[in-house]
Coordinates of N, CA and C in Angstrom, one line a residue:
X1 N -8.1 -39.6 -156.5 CA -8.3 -40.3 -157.7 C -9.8 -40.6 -157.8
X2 N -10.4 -40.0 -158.9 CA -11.7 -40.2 -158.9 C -12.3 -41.5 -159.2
X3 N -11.7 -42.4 -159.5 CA -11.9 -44.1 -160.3 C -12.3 -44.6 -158.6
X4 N -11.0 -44.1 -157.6 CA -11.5 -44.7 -155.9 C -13.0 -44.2 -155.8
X5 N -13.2 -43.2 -155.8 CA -14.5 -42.6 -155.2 C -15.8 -43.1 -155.9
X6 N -15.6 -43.5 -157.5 CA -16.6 -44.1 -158.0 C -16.9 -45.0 -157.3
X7 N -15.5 -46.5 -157.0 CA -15.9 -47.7 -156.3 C -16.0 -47.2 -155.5
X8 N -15.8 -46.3 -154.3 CA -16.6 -46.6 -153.3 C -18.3 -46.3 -152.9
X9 N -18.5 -45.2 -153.8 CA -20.5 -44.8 -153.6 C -20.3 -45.9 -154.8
X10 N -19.5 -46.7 -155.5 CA -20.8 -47.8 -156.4 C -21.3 -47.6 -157.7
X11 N -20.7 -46.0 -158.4 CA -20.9 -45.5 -159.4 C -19.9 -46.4 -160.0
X12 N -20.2 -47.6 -161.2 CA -19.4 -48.5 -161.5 C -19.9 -47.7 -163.0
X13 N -20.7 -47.1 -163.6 CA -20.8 -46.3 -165.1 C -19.5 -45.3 -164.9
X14 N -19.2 -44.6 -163.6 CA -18.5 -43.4 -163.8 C -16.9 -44.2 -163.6
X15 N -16.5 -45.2 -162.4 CA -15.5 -45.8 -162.9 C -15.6 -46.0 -164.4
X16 N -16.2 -46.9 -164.8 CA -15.8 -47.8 -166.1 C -15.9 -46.5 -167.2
X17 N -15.9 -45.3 -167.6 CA -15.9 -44.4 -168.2 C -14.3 -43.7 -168.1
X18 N -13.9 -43.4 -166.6 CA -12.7 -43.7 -166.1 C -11.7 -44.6 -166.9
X19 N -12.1 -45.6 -166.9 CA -11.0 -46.8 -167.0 C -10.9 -46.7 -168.2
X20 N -11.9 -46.1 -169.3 CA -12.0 -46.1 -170.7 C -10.6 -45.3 -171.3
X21 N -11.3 -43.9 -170.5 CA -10.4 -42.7 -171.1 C -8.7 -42.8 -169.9
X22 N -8.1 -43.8 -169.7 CA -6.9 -44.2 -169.1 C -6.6 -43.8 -167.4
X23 N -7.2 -43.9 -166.7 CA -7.4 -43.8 -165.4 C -6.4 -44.9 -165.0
X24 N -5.6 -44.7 -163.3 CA -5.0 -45.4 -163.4 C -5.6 -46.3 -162.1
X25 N -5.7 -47.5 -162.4 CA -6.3 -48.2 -161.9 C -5.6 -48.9 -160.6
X26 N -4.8 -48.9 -160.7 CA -3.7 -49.0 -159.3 C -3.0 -48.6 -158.7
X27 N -4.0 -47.0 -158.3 CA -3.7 -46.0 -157.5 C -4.0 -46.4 -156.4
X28 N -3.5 -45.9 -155.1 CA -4.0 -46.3 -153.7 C -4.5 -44.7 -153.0
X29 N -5.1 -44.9 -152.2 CA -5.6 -43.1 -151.3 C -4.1 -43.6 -150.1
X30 N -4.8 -41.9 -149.6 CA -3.8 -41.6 -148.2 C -4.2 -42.8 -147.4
X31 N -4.6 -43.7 -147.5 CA -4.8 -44.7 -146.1 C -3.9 -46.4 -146.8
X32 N -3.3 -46.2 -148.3 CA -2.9 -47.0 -149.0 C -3.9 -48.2 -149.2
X33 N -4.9 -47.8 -149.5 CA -6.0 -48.9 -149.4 C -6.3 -48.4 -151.3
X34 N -6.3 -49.6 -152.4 CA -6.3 -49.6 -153.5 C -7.7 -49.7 -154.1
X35 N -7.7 -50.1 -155.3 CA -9.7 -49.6 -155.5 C -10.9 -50.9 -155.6
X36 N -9.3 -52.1 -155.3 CA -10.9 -53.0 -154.5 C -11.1 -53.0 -153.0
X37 N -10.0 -52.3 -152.4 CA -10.5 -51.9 -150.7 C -12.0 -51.1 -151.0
X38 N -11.9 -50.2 -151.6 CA -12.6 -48.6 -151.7 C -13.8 -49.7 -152.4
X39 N -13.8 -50.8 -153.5 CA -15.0 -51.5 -153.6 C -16.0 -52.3 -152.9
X40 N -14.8 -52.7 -152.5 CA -15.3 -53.6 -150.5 C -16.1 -52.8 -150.3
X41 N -15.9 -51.7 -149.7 CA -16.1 -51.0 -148.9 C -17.5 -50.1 -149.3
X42 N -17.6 -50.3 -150.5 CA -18.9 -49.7 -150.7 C -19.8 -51.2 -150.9
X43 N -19.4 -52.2 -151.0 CA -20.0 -53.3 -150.9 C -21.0 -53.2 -152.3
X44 N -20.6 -53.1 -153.4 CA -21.6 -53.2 -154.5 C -20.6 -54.4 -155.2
X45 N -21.4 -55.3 -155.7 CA -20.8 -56.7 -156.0 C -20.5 -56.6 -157.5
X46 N -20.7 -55.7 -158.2 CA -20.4 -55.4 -159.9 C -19.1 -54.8 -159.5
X47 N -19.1 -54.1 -158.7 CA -17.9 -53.0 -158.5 C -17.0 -53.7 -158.4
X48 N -17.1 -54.8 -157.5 CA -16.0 -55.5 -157.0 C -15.7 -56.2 -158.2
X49 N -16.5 -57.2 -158.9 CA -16.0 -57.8 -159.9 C -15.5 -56.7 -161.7
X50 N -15.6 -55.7 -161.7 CA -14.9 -55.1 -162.5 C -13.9 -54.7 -162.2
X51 N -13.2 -54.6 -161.0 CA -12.0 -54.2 -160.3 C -11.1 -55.8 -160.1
X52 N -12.1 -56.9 -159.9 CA -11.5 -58.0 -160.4 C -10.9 -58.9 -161.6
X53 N -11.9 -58.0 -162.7 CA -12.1 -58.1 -164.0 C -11.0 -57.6 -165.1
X54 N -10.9 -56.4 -164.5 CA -9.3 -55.2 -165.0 C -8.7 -55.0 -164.1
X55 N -8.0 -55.4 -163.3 CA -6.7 -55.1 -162.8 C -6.1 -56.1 -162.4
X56 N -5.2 -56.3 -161.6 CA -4.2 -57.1 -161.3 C -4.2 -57.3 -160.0
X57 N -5.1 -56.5 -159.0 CA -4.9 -56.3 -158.0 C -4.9 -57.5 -157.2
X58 N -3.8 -57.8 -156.1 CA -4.2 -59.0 -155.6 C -5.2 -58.9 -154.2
X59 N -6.1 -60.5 -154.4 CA -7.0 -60.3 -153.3 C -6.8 -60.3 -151.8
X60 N -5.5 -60.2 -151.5 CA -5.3 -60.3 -150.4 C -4.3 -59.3 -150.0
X61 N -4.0 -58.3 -151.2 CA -3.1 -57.0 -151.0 C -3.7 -56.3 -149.4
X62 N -2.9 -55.4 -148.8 CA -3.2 -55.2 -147.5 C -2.8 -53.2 -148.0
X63 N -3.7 -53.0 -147.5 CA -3.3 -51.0 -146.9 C -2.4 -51.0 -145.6
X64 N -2.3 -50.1 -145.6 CA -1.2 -49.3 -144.9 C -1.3 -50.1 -143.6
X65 N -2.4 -49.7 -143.0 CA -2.8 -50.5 -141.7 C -2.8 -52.4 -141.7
X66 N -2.7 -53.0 -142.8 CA -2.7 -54.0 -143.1 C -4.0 -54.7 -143.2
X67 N -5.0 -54.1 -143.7 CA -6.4 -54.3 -143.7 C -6.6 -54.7 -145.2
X68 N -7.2 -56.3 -145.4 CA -7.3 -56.8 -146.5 C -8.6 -56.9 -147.1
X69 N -8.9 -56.7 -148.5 CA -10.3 -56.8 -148.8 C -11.8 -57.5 -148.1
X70 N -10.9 -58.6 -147.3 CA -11.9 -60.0 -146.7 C -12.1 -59.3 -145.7
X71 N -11.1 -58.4 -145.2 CA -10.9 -58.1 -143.8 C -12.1 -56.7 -143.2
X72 N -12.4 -56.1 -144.4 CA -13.4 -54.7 -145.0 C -14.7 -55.4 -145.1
X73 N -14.4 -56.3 -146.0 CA -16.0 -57.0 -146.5 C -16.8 -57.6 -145.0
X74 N -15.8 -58.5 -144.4 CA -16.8 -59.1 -143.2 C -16.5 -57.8 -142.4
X75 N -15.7 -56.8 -141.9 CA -16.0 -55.8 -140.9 C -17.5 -55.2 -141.3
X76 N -17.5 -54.9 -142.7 CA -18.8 -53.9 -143.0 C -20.2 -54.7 -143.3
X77 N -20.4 -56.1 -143.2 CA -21.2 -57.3 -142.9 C -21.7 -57.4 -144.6
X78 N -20.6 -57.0 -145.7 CA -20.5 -57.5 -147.0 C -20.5 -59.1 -147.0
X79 N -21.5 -59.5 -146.5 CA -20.8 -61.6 -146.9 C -21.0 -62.0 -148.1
X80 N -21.8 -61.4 -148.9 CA -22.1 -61.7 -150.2 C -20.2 -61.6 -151.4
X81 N -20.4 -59.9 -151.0 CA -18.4 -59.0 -151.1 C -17.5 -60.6 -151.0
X82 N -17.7 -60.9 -149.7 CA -16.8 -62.0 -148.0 C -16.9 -63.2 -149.6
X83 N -17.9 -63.6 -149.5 CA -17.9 -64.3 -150.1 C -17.3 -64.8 -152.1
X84 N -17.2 -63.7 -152.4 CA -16.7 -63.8 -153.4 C -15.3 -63.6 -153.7
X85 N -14.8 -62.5 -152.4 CA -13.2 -62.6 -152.4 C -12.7 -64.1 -151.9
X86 N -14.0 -64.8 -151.3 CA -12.9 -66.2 -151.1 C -13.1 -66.9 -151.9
X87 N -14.1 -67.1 -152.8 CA -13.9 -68.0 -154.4 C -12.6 -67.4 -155.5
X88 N -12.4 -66.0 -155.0 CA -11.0 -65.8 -155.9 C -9.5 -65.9 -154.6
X89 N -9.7 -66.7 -153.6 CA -8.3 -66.9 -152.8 C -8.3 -66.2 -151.9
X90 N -9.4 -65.1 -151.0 CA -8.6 -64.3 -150.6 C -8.5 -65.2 -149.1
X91 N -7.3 -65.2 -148.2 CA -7.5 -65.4 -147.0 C -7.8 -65.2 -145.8
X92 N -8.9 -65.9 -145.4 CA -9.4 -65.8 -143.9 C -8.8 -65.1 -142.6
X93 N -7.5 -65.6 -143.0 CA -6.9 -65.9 -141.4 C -5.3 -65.0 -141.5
X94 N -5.3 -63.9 -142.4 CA -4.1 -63.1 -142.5 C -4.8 -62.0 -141.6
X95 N -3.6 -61.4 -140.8 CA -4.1 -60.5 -139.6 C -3.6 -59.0 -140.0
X96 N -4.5 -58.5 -139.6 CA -3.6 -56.8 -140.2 C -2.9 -56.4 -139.1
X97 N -2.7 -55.1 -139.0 CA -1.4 -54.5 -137.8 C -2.1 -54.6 -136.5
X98 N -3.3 -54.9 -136.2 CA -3.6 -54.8 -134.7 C -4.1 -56.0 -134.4
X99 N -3.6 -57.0 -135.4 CA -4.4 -58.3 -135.0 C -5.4 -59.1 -135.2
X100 N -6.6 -57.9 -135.9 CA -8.2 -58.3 -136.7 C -7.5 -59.5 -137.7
X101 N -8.1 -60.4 -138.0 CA -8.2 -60.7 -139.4 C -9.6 -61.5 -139.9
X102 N -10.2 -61.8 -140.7 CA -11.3 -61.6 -141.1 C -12.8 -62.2 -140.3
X103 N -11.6 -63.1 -139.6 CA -12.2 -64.6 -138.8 C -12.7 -63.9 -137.5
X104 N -12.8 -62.4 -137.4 CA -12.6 -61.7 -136.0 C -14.1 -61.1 -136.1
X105 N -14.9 -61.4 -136.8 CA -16.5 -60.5 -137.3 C -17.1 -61.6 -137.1
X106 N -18.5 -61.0 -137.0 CA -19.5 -62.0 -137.1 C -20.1 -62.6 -138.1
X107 N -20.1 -62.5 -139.5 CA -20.2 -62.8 -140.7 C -18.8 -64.3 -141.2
X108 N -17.8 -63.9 -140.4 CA -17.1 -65.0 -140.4 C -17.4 -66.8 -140.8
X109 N -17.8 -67.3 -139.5 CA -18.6 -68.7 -139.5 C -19.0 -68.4 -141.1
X110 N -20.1 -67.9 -142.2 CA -20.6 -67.7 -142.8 C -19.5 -67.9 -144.3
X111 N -18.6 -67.0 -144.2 CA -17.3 -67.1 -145.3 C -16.8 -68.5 -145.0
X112 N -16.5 -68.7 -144.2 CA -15.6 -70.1 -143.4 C -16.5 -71.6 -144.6
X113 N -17.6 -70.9 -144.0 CA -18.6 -72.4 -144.2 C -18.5 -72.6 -145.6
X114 N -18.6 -71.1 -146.8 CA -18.8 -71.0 -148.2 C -17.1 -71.5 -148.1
X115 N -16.5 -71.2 -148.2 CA -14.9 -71.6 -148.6 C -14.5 -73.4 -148.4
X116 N -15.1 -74.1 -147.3 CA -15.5 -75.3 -147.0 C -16.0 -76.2 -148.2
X117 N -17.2 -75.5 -148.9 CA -18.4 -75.7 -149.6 C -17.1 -75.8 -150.7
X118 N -16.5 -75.2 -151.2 CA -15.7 -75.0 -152.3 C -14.6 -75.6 -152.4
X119 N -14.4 -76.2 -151.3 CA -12.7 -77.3 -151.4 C -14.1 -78.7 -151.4
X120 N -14.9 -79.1 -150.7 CA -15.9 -79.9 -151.0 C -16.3 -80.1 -152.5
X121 N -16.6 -79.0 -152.9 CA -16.9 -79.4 -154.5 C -15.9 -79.6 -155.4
X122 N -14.8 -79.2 -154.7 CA -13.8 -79.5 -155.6 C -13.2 -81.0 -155.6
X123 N -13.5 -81.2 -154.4 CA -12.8 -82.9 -154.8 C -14.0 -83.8 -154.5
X124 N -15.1 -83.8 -154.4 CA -16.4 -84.6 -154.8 C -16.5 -85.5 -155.8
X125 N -15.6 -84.9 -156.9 CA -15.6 -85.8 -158.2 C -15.0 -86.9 -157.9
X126 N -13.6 -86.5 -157.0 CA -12.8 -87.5 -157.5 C -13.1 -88.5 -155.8
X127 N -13.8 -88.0 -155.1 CA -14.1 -89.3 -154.1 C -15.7 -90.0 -154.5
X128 N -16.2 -89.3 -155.7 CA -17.0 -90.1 -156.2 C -16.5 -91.3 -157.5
X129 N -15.5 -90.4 -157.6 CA -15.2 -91.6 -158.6 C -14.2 -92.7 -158.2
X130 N -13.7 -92.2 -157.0 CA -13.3 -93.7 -156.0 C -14.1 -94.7 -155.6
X131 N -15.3 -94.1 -155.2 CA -16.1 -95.0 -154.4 C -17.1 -95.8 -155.5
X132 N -16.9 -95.5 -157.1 CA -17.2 -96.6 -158.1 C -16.1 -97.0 -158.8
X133 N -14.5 -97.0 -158.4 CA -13.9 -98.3 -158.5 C -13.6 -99.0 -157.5
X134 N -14.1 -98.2 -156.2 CA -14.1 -99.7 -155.1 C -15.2 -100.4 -155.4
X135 N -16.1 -100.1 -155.9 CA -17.5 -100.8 -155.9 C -17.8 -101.6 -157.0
X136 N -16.6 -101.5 -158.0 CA -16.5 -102.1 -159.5 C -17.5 -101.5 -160.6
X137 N -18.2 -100.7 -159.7 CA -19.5 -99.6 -161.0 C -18.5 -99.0 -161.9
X138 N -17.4 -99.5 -162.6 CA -16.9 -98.5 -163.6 C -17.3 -97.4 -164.1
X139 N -16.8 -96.1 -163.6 CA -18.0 -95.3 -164.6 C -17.0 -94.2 -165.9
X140 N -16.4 -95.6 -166.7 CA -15.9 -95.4 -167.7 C -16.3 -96.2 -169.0
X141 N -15.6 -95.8 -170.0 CA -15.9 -97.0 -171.4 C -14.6 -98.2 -170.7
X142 N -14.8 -99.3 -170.6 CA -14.0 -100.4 -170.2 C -13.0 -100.7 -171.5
X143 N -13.4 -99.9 -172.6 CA -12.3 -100.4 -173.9 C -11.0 -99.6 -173.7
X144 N -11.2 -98.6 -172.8 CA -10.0 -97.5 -172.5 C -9.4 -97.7 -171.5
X145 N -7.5 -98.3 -172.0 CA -6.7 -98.9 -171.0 C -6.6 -98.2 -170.0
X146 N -6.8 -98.8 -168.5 CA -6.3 -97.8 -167.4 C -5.3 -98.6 -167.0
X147 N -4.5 -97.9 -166.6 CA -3.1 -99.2 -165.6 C -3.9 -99.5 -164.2
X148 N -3.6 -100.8 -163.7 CA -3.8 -101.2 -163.3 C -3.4 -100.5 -161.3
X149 N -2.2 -100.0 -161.7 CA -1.6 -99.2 -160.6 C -2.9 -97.6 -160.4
X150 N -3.3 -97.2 -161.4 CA -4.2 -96.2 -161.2 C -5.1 -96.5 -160.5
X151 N -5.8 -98.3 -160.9 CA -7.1 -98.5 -160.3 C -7.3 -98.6 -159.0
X152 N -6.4 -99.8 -158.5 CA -5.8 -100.1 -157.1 C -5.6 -98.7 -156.1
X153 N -5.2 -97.2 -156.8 CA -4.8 -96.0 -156.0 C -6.5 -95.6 -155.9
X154 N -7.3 -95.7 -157.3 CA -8.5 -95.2 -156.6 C -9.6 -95.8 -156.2
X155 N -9.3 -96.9 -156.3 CA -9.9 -98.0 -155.9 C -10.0 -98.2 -154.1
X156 N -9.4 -97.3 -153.6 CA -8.8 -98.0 -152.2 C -9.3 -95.8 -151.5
X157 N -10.8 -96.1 -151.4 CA -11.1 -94.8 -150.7 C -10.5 -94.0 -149.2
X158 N -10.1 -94.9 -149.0 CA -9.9 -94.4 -147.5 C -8.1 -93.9 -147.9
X159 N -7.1 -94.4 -148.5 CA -5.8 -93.6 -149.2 C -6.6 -92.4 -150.0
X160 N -7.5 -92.5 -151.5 CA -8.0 -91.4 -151.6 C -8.2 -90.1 -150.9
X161 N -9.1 -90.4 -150.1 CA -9.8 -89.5 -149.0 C -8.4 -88.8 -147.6
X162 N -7.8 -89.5 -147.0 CA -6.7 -89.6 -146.2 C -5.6 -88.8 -147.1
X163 N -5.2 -88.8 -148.0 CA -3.6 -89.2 -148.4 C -4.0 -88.1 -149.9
X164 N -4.4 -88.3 -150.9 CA -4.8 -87.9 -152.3 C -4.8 -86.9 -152.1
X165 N -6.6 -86.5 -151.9 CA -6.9 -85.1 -151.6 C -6.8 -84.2 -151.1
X166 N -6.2 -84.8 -149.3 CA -5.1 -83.4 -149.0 C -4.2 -82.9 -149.6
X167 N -3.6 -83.8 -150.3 CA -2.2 -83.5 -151.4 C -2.7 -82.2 -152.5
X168 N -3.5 -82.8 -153.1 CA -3.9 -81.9 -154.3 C -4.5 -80.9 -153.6
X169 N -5.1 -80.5 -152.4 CA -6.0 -79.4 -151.8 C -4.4 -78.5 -151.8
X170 N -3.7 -79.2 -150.7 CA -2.4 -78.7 -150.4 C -1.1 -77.8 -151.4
X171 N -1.2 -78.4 -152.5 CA -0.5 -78.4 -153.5 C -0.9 -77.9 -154.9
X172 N -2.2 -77.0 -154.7 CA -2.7 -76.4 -155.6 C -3.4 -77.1 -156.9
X173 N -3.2 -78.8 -157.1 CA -3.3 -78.8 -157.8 C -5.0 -78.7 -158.3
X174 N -5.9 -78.8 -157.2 CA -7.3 -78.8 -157.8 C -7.7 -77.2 -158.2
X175 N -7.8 -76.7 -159.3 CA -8.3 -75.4 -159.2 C -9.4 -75.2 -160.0
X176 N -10.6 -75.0 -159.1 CA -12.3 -74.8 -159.5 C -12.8 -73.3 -159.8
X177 N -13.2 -73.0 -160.4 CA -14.1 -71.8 -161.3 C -15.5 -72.6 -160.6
X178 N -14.9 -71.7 -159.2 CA -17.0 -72.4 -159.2 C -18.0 -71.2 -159.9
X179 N -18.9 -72.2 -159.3 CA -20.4 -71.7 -160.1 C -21.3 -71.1 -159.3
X180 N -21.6 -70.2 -159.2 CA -22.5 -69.7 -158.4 C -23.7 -69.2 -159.2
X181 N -24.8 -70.0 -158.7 CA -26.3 -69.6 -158.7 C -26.9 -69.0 -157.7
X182 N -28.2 -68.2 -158.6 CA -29.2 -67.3 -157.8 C -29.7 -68.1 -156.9
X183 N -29.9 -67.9 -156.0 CA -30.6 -68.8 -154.6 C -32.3 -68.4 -155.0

């Protein structure tokens, strides 16, 4: 399939010309590795995100050998790749058939730390907004009823922090579109 070979040298004009005139985009090669493996793998970060952009593919789909996008990106010292498959979910710590899983490279610590950064920003809000109704700094309009049972729950940081936020980490319900800036 020529649409793989584009993502892998990185020719993202010759895919997306492909994808125009009906190419099928969730074809796999003889190694069953699909065309965000073959993106990984060329490590060009447009590539990856038009293959994330139009298809369905999931980030943690595995090839034949059971080798996952995260698992290509930190082997081939993609951390920038590493790092973007873990803002869309992909998992660290899934092992392919001989055992590797992403956490097995040296770029690892590095994804680990950015995926950290991102459950951190995601509930920052809400242990900052605990720690100004323990503190009484309301940082609301005081004309807008809150129950009383709400305040007392966020009012009381150490239940927040303990109890809340693993819940909602756990339980999917925080989900962040982070933001990534140019350094």
């Amino acid at each position: 399939n020529l649409a793989l070979w584009a993502m892998f040298y990185g020719h993202l004009n010759i895919a997306t010309m492909l994808f125009e005139r009906g190419a099928d985009l969730m074809k796999v090669d003889s190694s069953g590795d699909n065309l965000l493996h073959l993106a990984i793998l060329g490590g060009n970060i447009e590539c990856i995100n038009f293959v994330l952009a139009n298809t369905n593919i999931d980030v943690n789909s595995a090839g034949a050998e059971g080798y996952t996008p995260i698992i290509y990106a930190l082997h081939g010292s993609h951390l920038d790749a590493g790092k973007l498959l873990v803002e869309k979910g992909a998992n660290l710590f899934k092992k392919a058939n001989d055992g590797y899983s992403a956490m097995s490279f040296s770029a690892a610590p590095d994804a680990l730390d950015h995926a950290r950064n991102l459950v951190w920003d995601s509930v920052k809000p809400l242990l900052l907004l605990s720690k100004s109704f323990s503190s009484n700094a309301l940082p609301f309009d005081p004309s807008i009823p809150i129950p009383s049972s709400v305040i007392s729950v966020l009012a009381n940081s150490n239940l927040v922090r303990d109890k809340l936020v693993p819940l909602l980490i756990t339980t999917d319900v925080i989900d962040v579109e982070p933001v990534i800036t140019a350094m």
